[in-house]
Short mmCIF file of C-alpha atoms in Angstrom, two decimals:
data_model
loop_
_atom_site.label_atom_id
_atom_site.label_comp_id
_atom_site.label_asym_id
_atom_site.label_seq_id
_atom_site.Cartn_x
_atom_site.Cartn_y
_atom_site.Cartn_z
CA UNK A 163 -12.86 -13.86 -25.08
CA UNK A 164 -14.97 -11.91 -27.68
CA UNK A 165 -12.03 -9.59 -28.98
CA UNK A 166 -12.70 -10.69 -32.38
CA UNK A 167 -16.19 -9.57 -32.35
CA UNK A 168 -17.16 -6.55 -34.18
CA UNK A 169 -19.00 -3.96 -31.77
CA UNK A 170 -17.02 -4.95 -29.11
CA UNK A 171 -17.38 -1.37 -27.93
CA UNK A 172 -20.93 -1.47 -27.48
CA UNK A 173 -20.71 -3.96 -24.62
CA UNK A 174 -22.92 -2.79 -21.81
CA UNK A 175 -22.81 -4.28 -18.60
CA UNK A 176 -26.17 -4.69 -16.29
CA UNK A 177 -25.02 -3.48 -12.72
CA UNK A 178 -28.89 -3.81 -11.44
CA UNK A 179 -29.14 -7.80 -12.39
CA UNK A 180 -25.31 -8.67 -10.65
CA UNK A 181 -24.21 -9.22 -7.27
CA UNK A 182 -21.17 -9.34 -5.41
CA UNK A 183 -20.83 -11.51 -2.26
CA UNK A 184 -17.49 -11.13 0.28
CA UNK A 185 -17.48 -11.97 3.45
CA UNK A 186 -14.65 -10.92 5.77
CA UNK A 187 -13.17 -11.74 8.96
CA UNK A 188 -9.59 -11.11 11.26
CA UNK A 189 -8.74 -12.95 14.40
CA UNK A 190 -6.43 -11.03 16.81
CA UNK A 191 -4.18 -11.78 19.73
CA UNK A 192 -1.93 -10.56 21.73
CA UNK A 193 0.13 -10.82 25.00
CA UNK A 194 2.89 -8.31 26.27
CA UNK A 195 5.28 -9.72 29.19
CA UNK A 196 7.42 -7.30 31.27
CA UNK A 197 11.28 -7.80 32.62
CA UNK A 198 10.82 -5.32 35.37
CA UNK A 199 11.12 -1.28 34.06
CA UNK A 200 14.01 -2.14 31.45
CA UNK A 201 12.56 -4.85 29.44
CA UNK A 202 9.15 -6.35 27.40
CA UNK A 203 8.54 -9.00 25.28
CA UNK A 204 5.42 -9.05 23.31
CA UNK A 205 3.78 -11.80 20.80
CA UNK A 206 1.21 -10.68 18.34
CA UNK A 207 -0.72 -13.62 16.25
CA UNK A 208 -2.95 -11.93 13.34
CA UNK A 209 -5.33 -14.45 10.84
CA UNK A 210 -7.55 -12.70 7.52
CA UNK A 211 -10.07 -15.04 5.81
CA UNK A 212 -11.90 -13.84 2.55
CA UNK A 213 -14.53 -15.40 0.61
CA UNK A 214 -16.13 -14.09 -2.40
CA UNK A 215 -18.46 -14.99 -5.27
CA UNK A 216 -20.69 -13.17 -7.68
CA UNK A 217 -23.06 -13.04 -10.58
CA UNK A 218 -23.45 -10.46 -13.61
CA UNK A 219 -24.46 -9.53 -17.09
CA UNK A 220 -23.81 -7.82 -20.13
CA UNK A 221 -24.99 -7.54 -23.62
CA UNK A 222 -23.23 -5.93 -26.82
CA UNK A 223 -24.09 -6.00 -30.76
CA UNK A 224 -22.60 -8.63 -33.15
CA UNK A 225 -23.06 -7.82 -36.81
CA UNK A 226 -26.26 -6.07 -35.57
CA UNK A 227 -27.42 -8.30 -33.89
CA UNK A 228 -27.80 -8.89 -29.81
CA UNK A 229 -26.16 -10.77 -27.97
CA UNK A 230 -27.06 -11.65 -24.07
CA UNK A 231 -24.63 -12.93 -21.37
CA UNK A 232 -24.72 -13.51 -18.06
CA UNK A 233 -21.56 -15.26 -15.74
CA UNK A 234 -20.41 -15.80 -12.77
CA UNK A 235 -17.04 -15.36 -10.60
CA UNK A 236 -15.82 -17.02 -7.51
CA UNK A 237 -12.73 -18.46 -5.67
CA UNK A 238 -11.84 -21.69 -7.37
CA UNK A 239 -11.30 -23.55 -3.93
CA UNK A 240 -13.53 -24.44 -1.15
CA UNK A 241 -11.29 -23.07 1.58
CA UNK A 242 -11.10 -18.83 1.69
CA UNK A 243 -7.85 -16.49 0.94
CA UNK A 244 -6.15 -17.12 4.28
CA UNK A 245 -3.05 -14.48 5.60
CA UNK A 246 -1.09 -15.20 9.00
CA UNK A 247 1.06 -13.49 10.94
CA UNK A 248 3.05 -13.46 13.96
CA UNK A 249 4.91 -10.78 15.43
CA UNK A 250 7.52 -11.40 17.98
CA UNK A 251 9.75 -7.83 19.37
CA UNK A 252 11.47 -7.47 22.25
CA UNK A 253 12.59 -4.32 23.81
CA UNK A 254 15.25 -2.83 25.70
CA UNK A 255 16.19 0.32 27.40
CA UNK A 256 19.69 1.16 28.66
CA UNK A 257 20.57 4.06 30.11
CA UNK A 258 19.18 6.60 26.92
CA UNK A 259 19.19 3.97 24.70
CA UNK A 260 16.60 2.18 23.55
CA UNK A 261 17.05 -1.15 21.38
CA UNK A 262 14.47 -2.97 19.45
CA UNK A 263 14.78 -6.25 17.98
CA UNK A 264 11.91 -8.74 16.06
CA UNK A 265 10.93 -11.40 14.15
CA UNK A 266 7.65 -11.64 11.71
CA UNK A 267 6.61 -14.55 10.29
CA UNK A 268 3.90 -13.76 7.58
CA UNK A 269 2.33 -16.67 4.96
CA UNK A 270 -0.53 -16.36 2.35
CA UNK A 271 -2.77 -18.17 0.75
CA UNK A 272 -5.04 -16.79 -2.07
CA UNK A 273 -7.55 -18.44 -3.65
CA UNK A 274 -7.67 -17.25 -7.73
CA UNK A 275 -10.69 -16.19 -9.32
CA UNK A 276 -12.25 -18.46 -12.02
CA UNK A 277 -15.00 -17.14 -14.43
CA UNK A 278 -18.00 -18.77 -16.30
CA UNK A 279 -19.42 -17.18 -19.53
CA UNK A 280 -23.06 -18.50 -20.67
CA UNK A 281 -24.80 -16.89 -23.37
CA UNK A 282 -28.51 -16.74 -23.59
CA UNK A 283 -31.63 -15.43 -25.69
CA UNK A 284 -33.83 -12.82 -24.47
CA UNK A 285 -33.96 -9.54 -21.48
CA UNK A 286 -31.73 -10.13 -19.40
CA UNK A 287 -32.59 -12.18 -16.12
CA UNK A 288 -31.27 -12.79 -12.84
CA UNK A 289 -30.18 -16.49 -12.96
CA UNK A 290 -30.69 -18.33 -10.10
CA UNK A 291 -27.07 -19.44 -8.32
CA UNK A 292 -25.75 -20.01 -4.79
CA UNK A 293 -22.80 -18.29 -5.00
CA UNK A 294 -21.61 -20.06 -1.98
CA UNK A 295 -20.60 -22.96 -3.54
CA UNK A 296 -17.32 -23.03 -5.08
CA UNK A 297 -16.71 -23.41 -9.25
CA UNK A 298 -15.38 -26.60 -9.94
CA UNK A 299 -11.97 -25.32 -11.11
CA UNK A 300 -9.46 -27.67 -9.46
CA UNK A 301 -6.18 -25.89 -10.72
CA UNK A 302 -4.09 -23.53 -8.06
CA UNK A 303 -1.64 -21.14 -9.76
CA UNK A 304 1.91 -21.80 -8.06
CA UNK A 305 2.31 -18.45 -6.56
CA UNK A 306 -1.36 -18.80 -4.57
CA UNK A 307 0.85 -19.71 -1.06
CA UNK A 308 3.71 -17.63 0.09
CA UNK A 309 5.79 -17.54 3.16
CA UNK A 310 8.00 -14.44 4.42
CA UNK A 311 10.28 -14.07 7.03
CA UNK A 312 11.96 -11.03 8.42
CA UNK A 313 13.98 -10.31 11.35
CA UNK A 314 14.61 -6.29 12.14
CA UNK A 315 16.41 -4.35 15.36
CA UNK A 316 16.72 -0.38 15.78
CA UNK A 317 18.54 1.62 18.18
CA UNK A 318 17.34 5.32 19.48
CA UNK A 319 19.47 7.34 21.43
CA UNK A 320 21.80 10.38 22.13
CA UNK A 321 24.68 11.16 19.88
CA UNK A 322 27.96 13.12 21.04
CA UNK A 323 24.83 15.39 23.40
CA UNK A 324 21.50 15.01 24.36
CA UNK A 325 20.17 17.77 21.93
CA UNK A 326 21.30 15.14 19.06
CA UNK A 327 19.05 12.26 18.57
CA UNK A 328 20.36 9.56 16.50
CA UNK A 329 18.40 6.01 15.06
CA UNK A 330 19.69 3.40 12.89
CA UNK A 331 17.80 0.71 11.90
CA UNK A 332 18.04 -2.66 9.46
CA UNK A 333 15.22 -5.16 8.29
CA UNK A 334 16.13 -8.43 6.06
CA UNK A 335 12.65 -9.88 4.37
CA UNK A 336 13.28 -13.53 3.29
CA UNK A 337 9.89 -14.62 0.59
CA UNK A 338 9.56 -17.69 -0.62
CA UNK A 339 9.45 -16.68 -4.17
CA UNK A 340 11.47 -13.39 -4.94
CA UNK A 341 14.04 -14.25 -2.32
CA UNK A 342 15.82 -12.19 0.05
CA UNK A 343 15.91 -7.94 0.41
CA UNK A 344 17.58 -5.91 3.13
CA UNK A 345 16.86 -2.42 4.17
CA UNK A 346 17.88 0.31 6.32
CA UNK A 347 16.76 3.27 7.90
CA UNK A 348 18.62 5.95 9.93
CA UNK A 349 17.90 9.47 11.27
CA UNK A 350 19.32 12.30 12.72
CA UNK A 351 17.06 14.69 15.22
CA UNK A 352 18.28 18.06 16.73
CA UNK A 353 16.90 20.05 18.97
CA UNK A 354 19.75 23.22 19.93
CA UNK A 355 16.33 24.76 21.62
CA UNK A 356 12.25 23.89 22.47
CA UNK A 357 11.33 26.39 19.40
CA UNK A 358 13.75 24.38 16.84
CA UNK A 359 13.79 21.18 15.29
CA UNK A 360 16.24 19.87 12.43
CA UNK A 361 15.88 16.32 10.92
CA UNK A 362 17.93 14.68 8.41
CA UNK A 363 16.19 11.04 7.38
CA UNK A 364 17.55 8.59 5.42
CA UNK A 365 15.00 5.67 4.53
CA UNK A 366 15.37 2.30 2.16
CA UNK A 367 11.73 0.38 1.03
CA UNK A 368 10.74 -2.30 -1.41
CA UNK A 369 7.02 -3.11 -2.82
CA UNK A 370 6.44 -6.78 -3.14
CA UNK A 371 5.24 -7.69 -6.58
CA UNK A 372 1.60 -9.24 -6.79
CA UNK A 373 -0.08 -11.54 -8.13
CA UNK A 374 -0.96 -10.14 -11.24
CA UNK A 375 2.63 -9.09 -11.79
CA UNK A 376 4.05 -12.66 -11.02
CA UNK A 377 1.76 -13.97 -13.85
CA UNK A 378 -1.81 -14.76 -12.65
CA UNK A 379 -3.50 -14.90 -16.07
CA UNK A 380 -0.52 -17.62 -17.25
CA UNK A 381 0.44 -21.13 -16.17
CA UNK A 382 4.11 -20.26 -15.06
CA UNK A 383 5.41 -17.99 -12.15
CA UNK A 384 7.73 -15.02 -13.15
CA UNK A 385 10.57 -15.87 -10.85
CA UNK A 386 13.12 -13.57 -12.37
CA UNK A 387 10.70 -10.38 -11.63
CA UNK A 388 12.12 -8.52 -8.53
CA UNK A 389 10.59 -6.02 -5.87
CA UNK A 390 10.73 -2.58 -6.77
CA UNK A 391 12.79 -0.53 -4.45
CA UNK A 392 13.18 2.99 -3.12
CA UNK A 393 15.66 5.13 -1.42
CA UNK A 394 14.31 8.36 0.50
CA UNK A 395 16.32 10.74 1.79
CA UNK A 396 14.83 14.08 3.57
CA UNK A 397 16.12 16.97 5.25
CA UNK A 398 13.36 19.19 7.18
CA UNK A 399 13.25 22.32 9.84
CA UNK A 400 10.62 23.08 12.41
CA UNK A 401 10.98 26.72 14.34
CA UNK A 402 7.66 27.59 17.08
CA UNK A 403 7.00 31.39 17.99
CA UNK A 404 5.63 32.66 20.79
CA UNK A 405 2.59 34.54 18.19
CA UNK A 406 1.36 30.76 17.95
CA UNK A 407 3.17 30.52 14.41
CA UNK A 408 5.16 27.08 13.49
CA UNK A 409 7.15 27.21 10.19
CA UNK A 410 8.22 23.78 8.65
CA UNK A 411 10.31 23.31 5.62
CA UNK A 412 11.02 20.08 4.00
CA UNK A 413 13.27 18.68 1.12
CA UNK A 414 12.92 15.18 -0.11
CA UNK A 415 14.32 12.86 -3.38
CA UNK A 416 13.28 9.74 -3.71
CA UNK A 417 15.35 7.40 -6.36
CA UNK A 418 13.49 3.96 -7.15
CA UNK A 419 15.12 0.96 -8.77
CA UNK A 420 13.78 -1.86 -10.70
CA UNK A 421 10.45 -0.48 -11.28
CA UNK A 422 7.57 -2.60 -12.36
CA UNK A 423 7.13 -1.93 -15.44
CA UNK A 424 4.31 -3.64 -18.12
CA UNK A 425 4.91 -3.75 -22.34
CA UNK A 426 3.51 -6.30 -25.16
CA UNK A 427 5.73 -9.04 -23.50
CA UNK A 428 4.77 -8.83 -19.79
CA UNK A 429 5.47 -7.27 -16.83
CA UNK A 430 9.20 -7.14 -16.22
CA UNK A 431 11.94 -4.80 -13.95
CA UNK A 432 13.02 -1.71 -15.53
CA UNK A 433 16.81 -1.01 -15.72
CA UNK A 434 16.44 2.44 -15.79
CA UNK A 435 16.14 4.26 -12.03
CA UNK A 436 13.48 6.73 -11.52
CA UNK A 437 14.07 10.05 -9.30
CA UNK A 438 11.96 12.51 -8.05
CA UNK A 439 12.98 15.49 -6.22
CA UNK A 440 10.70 18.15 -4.14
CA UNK A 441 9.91 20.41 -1.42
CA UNK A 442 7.49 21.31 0.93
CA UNK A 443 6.87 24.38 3.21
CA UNK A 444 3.92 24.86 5.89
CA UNK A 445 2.71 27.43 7.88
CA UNK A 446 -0.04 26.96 11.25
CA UNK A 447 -1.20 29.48 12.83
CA UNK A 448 -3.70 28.75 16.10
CA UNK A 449 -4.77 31.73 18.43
CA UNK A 450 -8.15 30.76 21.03
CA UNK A 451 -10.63 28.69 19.26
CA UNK A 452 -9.43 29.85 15.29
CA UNK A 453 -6.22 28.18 13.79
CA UNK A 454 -5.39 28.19 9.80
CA UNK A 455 -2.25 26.73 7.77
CA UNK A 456 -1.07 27.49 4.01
CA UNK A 457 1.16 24.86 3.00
CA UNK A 458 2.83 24.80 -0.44
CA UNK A 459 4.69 21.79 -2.11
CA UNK A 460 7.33 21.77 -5.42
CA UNK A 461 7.67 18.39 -7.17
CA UNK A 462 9.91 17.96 -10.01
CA UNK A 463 10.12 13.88 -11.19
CA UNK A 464 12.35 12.38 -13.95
CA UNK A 465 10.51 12.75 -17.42
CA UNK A 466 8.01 9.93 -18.81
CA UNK A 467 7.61 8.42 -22.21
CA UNK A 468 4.47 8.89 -23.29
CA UNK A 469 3.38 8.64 -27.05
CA UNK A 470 6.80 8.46 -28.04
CA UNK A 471 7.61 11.09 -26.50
CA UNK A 472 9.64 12.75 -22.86
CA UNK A 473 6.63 14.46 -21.15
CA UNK A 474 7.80 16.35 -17.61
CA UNK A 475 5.54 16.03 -14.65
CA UNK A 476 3.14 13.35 -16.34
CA UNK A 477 0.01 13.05 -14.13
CA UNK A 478 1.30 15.20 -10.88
CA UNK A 479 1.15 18.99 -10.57
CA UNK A 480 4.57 20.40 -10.11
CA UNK A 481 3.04 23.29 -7.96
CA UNK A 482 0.37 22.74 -5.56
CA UNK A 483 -0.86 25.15 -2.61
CA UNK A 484 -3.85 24.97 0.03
CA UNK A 485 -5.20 26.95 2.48
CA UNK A 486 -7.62 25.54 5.73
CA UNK A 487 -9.25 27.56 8.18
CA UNK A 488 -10.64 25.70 11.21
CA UNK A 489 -13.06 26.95 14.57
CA UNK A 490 -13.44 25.07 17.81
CA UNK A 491 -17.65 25.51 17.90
CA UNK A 492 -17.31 23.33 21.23
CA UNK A 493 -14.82 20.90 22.62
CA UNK A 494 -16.13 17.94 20.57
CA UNK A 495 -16.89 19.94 17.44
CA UNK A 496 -14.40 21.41 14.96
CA UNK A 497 -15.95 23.88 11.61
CA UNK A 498 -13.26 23.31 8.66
CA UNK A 499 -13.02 24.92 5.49
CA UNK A 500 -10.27 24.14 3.24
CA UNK A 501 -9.24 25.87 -0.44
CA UNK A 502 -6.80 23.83 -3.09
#
């Protein structure tokens, strides 16, 4: 920790002397078993592995004087980061209706990254390490393994007439450290003709706090920090004409609660909601081998504090517009050009 040295902006770090080794693999399997035309069962089994390690240096002034470093990172244990899955869903159709039901079973284990710091005299070198083997840093941070289960179902059929499409669906996520959080999802689809479409969504979703957030740099686990979550609800038209036009027109708010927030004490679950409302409106056009679309989108968020003070539309444009223009050279190659 050198935050108590003077020229501590000065520190320049060698990127041509450091290395980063990860090596990556996923195992995959499946098998899908159908119940004559109605009904299928299928089992998914999913594994990640990650192992990483790496060397570096920097240098910065102290009191005038320079001062040399090189270090080096890795996982602290032998084993690699490890994530498993399983996916179980079974499906049925009835008359036309079509039910969904499934269980996931999803567990993680991360390996934390340790650091070494060694000064030295001199131009910088490229130390000699094998990065393979692991730093002897015996400690694993509570959080490092997790286990989730969730169980979800959805339903997809006609409402009161054919031309009205209706879904409802629910999904309940047990973790083994923030607990439980349910969900739901539902939609609406109408189609009065083949040249109209009218949707009216409604959509719940939470963001699982990480490692960082749960306290990675400390000794004890956050428990009391929640997932943030987010409520979406979107009403949208679609007309066709026969000139090879398509008009869309969208309108969205999103309101999310407990939002991760970070201050001088931590991270921690803000208790005020955040909303965002906007629209969007596109326009395609294809005749032959040409087609173009000019799309436009309005976005109008809750103000930030920032500086001490309420700034509107921190870090998003409220208007933005594009325009693309695409040719079919052959029927393998497409010639884009787009405008923002």
């Amino acid at each position: 920790n050198f935050s108590g040295n003077s020229g501590l902006q000065s520190v320049q770090n060698s990127y041509g002397v450091a290395e980063d080794n990860r090596h990556l693999r996923l195992r995959y399997g499946g098998y899908t078993l159908k119940f004559g035309e109605t009904q299928s069962l299928n089992l998914e089994y999913q594994n990640w592995e990650e192992r990483f390690g790496g060397i570096y240096t920097y240098a910065f002034e102290d009191a005038g004087r320079p001062r040399y470093f090189w270090g080096r990172y890795a996982q602290d244990g032998a084993e690699p980061s490890q994530r498993n899955r399983v996916n179980l869903q079974h499906t049925l159709s009835l008359k036309s209706w079509n039910f969904i039901t499934g269980y996931t079973w999803d567990q993680s284990d991360v390996q934390s990254v340790t650091n070494m710091n060694f000064e030295y005299f001199g131009s910088p070198y490229h130390p000699p390490i094998d990065t393979s083997v692991p730093l002897p840093i015996p400690t694993r941070k509570p959080f490092s393994q997790s286990t989730k289960n969730s169980l979800f179902l959805q339903a997809k059929g006609p409402f009161l007439s054919d031309d009205l499409q209706l879904t409802l669906g629910a999904r309940y996520d047990r973790h083994s450290i923030y607990g439980g959080v349910t969900t739901i999802r539902s939609g609406l689809v109408f189609t009065p003709t083949q040249a109209s479409v009218y949707k009216l969504l409604f959509g719940q979703a939470f963001r699982e706090t990480n490692l960082f957030e749960l306290g990675a740099e400390v000794d004890a686990v956050k428990a009391d920090l929640k997932p943030a979550k987010i409520n979406t609800l979107e009403a949208s038209t679609t007309h066709y004409f026969s000139t090879g036009v398509a008009f869309t027109l969208t309108a969205y708010q999103n309101v999310a609660k407990d939002f991760i927030v970070h201050d001088n004490t931590g991270f921690h679950n803000s208790s005020e909601p955040k909303k965002v409302v906007g629209a969007e409106a596109q326009i395609q056009y294809r005749k032959r081998l040409w087609s173009t679309d000019l799309n436009y989108s309005y976005v109008h968020p809750d103000a930030e504090h920032f500086a001490s003070k309420s700034v509107q539309n921190l870090g998003i444009y409220k208007h933005r517009a594009n325009l693309g223009v695409g040719y079919a050279i052959t029927g393998h190659i497409d010639l884009n050009a787009r405008a923002n």
